[in-house]
PDB file of C-alpha atoms in Angstrom:
ATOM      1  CA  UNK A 971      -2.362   9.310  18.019  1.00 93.00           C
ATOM      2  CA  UNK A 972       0.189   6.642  16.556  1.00 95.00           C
ATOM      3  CA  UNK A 973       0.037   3.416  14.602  1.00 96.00           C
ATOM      4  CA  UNK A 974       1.838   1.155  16.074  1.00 97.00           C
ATOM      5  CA  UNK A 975       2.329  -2.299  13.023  1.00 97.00           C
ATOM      6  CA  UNK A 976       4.141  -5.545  14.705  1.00 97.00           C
ATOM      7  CA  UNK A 977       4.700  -8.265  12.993  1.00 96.00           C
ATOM      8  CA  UNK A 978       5.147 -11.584  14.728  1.00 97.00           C
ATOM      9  CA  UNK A 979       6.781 -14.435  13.378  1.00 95.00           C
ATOM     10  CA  UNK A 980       8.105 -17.711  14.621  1.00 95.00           C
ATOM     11  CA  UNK A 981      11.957 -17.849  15.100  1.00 95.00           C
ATOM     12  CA  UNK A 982      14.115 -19.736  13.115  1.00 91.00           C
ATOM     13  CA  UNK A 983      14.605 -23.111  15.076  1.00 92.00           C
ATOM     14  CA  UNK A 984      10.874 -23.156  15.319  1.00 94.00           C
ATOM     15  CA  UNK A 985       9.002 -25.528  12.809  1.00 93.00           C
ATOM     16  CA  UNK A 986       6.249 -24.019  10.953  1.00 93.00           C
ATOM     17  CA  UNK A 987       3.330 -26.275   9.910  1.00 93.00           C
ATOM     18  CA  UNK A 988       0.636 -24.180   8.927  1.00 94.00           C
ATOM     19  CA  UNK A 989       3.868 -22.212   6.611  1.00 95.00           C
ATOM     20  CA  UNK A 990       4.740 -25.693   5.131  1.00 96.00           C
ATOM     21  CA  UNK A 991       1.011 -26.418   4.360  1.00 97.00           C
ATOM     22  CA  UNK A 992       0.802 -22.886   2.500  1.00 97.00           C
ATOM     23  CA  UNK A 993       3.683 -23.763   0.621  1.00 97.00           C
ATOM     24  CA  UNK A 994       2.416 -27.303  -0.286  1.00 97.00           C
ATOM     25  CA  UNK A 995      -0.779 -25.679  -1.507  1.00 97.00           C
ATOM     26  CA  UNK A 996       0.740 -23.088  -3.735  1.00 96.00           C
ATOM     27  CA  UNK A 997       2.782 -25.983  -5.101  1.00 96.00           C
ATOM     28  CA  UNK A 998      -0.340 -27.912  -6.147  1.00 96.00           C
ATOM     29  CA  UNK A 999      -1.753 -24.538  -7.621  1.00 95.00           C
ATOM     30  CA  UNK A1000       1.506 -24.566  -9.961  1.00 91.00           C
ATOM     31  CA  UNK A1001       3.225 -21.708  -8.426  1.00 94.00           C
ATOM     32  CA  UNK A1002       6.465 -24.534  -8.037  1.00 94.00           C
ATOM     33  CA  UNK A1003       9.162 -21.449  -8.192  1.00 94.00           C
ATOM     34  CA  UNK A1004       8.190 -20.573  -4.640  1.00 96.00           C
ATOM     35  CA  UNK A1005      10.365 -22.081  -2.285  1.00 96.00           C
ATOM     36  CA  UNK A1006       9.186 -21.400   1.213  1.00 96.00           C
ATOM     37  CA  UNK A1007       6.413 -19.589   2.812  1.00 96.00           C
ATOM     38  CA  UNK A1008       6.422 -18.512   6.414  1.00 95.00           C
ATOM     39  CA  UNK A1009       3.215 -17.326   8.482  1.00 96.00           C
ATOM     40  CA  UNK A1010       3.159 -14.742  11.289  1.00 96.00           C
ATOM     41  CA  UNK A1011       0.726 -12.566  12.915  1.00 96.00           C
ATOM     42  CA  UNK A1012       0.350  -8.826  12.204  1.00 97.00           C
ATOM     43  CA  UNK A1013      -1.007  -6.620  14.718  1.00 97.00           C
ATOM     44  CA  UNK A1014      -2.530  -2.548  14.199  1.00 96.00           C
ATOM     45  CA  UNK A1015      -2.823  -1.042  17.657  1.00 96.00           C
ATOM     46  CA  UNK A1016      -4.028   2.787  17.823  1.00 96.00           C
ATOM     47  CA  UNK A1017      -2.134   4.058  20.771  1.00 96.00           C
ATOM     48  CA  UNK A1018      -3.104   7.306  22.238  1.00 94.00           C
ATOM     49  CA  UNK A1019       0.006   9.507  23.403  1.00 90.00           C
ATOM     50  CA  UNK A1020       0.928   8.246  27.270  1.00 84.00           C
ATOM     51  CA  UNK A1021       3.301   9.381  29.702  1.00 87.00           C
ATOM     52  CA  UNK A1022       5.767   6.680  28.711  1.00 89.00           C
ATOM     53  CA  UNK A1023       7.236   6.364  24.715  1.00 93.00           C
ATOM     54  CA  UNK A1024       5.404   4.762  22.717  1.00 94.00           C
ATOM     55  CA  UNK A1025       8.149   2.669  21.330  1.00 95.00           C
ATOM     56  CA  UNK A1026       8.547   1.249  25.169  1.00 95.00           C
ATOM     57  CA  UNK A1027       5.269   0.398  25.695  1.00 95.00           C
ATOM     58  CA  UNK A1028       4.494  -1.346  22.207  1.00 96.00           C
ATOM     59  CA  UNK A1029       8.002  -3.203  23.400  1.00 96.00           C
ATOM     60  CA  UNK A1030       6.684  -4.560  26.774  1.00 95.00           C
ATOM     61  CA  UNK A1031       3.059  -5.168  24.895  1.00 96.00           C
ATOM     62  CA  UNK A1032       4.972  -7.644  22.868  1.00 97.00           C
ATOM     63  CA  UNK A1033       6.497  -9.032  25.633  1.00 96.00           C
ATOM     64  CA  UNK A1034       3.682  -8.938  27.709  1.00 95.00           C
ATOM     65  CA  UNK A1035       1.276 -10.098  25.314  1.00 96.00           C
ATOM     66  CA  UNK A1036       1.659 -10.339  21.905  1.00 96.00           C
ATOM     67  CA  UNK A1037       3.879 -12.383  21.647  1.00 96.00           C
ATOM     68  CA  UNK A1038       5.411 -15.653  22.885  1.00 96.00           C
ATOM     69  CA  UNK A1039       8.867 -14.532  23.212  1.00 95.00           C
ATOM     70  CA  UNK A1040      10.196 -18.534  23.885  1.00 95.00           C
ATOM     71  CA  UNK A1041       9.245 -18.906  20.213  1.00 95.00           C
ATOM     72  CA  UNK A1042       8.208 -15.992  18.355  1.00 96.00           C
ATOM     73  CA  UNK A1043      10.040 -12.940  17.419  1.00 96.00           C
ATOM     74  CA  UNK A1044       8.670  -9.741  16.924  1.00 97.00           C
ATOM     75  CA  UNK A1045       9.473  -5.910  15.564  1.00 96.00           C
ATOM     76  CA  UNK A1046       7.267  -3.457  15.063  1.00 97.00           C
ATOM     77  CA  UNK A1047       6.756   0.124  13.345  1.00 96.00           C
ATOM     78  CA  UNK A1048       5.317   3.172  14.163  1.00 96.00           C
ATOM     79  CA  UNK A1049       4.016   6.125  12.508  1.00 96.00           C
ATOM     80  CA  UNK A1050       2.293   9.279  14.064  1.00 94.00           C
ATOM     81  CA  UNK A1051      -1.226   9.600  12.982  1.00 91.00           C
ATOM     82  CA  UNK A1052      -3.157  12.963  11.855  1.00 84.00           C
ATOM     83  CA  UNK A1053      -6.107  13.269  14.632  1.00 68.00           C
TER      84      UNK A1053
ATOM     85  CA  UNK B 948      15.311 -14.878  -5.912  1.00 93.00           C
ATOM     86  CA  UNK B 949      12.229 -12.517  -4.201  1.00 95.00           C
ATOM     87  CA  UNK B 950      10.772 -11.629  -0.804  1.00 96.00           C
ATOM     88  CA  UNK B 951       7.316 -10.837  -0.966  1.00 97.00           C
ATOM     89  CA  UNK B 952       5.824  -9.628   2.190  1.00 97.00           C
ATOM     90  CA  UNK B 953       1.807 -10.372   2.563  1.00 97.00           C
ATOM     91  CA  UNK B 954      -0.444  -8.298   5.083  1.00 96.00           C
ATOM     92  CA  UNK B 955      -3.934  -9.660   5.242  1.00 97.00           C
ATOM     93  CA  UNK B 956      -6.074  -7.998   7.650  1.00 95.00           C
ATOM     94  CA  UNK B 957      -9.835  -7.858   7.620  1.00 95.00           C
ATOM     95  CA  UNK B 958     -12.498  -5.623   5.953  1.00 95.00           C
ATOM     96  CA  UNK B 959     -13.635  -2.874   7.579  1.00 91.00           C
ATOM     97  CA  UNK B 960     -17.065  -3.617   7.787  1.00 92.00           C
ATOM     98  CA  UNK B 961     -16.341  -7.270   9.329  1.00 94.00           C
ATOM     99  CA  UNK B 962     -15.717  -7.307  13.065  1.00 93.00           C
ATOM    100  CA  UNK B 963     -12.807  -8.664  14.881  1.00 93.00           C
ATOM    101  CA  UNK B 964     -13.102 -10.177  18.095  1.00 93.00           C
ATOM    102  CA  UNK B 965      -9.602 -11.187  18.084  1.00 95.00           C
ATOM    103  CA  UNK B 966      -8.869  -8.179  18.124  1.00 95.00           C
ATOM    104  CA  UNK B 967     -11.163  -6.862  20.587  1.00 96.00           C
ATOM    105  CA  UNK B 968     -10.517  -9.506  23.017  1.00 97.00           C
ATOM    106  CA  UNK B 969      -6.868  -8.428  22.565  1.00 97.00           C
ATOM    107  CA  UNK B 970      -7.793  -4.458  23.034  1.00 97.00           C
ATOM    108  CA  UNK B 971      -9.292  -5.702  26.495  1.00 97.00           C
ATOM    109  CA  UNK B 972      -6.483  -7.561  27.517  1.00 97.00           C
ATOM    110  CA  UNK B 973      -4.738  -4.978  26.934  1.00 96.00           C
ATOM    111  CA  UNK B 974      -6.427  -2.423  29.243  1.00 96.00           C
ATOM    112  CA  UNK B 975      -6.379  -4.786  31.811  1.00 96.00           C
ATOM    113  CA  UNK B 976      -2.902  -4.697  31.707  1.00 95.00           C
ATOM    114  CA  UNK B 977      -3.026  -1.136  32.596  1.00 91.00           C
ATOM    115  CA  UNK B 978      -2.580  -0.490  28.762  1.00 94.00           C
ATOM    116  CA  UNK B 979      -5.288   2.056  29.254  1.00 94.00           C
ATOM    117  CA  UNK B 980      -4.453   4.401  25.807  1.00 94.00           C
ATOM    118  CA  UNK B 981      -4.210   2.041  23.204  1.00 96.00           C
ATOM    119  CA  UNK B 982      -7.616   2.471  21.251  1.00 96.00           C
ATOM    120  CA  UNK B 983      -8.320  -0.098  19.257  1.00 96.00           C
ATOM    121  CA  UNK B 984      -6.289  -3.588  17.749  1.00 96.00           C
ATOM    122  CA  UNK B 985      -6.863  -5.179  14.765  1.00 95.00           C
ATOM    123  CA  UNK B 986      -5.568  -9.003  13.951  1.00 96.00           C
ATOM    124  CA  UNK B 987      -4.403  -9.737  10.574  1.00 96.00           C
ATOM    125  CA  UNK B 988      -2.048 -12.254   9.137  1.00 96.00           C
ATOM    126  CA  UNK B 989       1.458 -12.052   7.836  1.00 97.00           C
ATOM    127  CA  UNK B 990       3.114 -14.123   5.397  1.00 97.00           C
ATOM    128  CA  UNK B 991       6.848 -14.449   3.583  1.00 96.00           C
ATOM    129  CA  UNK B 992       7.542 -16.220   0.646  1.00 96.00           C
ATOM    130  CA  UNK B 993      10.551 -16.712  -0.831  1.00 96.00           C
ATOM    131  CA  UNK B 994      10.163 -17.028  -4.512  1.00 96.00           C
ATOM    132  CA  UNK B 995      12.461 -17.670  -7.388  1.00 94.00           C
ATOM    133  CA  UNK B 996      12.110 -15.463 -10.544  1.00 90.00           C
ATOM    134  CA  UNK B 997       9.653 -17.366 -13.133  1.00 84.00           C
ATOM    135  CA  UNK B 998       8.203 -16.340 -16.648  1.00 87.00           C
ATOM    136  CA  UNK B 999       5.736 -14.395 -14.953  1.00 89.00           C
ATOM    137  CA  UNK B1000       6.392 -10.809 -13.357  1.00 93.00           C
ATOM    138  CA  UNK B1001       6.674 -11.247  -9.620  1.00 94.00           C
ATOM    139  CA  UNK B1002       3.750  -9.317  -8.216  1.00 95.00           C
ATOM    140  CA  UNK B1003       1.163 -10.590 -10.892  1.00 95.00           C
ATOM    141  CA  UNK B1004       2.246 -13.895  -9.404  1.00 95.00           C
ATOM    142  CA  UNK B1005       1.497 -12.641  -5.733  1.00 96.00           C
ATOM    143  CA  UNK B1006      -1.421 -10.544  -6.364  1.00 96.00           C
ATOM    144  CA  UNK B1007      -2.913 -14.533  -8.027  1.00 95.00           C
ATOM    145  CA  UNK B1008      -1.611 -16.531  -5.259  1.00 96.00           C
ATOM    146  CA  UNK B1009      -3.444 -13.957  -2.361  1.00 97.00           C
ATOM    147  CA  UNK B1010      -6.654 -14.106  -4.387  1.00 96.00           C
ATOM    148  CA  UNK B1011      -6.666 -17.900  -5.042  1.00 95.00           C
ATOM    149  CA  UNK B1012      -5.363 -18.708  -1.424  1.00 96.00           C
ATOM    150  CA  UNK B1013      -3.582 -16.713   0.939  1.00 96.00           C
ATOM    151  CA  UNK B1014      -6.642 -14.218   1.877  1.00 96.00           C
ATOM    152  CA  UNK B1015     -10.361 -14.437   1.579  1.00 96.00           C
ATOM    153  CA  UNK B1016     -11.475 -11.678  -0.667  1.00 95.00           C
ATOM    154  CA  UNK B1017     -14.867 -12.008   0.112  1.00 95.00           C
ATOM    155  CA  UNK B1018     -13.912 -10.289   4.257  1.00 95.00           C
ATOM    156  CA  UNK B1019     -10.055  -9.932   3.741  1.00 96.00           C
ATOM    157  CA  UNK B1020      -7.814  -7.616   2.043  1.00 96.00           C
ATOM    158  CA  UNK B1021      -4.369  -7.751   1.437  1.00 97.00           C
ATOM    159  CA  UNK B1022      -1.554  -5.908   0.530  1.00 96.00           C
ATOM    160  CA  UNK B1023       2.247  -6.803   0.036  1.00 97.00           C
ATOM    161  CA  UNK B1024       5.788  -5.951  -0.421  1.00 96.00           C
ATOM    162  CA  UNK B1025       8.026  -7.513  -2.718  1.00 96.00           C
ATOM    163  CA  UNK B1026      12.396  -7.044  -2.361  1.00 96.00           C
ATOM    164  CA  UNK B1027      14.927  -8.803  -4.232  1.00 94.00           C
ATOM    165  CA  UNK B1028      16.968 -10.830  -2.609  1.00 91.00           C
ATOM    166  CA  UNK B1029      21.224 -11.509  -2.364  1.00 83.00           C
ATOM    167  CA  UNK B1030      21.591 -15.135  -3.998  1.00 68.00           C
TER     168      UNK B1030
END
């Protein structure tokens, strides 16, 4: 079994509202030495061992799926698990 | 200046039908050995060195904001950054 961690963010060119909110808010709260805040989506899949590499198929997941390649980015991690 | 990576991802106990939903999408796309998904969020903030240590600062700003303690927990990453 594997853990597969992706992290999904929006790309660069790509404004961020919800991120500039955040960043607003922590202002307010007094925490003024933070200087931008960006928010993503994090994903844990368990993946059961396939014919095909893991590392492939969480790849074409992301493209399939998870993310929305026009705008978001993605990369991912994965670690082996102990069944 | 700082990178602090933020991870919030649900409790245990609470369910996820983000998650689930996503799971099932993903068997539908033939995706058949992936076992489970969970949906969390991921935030980055940039933050420039203040009179308080760094992670005191984050650990604060995910309990007053960024997650909901009561069915969230969090964990983070913090890396200095090049100026």
């Amino acid at each position: 079994m594997y853990l597969a961690k992706v992290y999904v963010t929006y790309k660069n060119s790509i404004l961020d509202p919800k991120g500039e909110a955040i960043n607003d808010a922590l202002h307010r709260l007094a925490y003024q030495n933070v200087e931008s805040v960006t928010l993503g989506k994090y994903f844990e899949l368990k993946v059961k061992a396939g014919q095909q590499p893991i590392a492939d198929q969480v790849d074409e997941m992301c493209d399939r799926l998870l993310a929305n390649v026009n705008m978001e980015s993605y990369r991912y991690e994965i670690t082996e698990l102990e069944d």
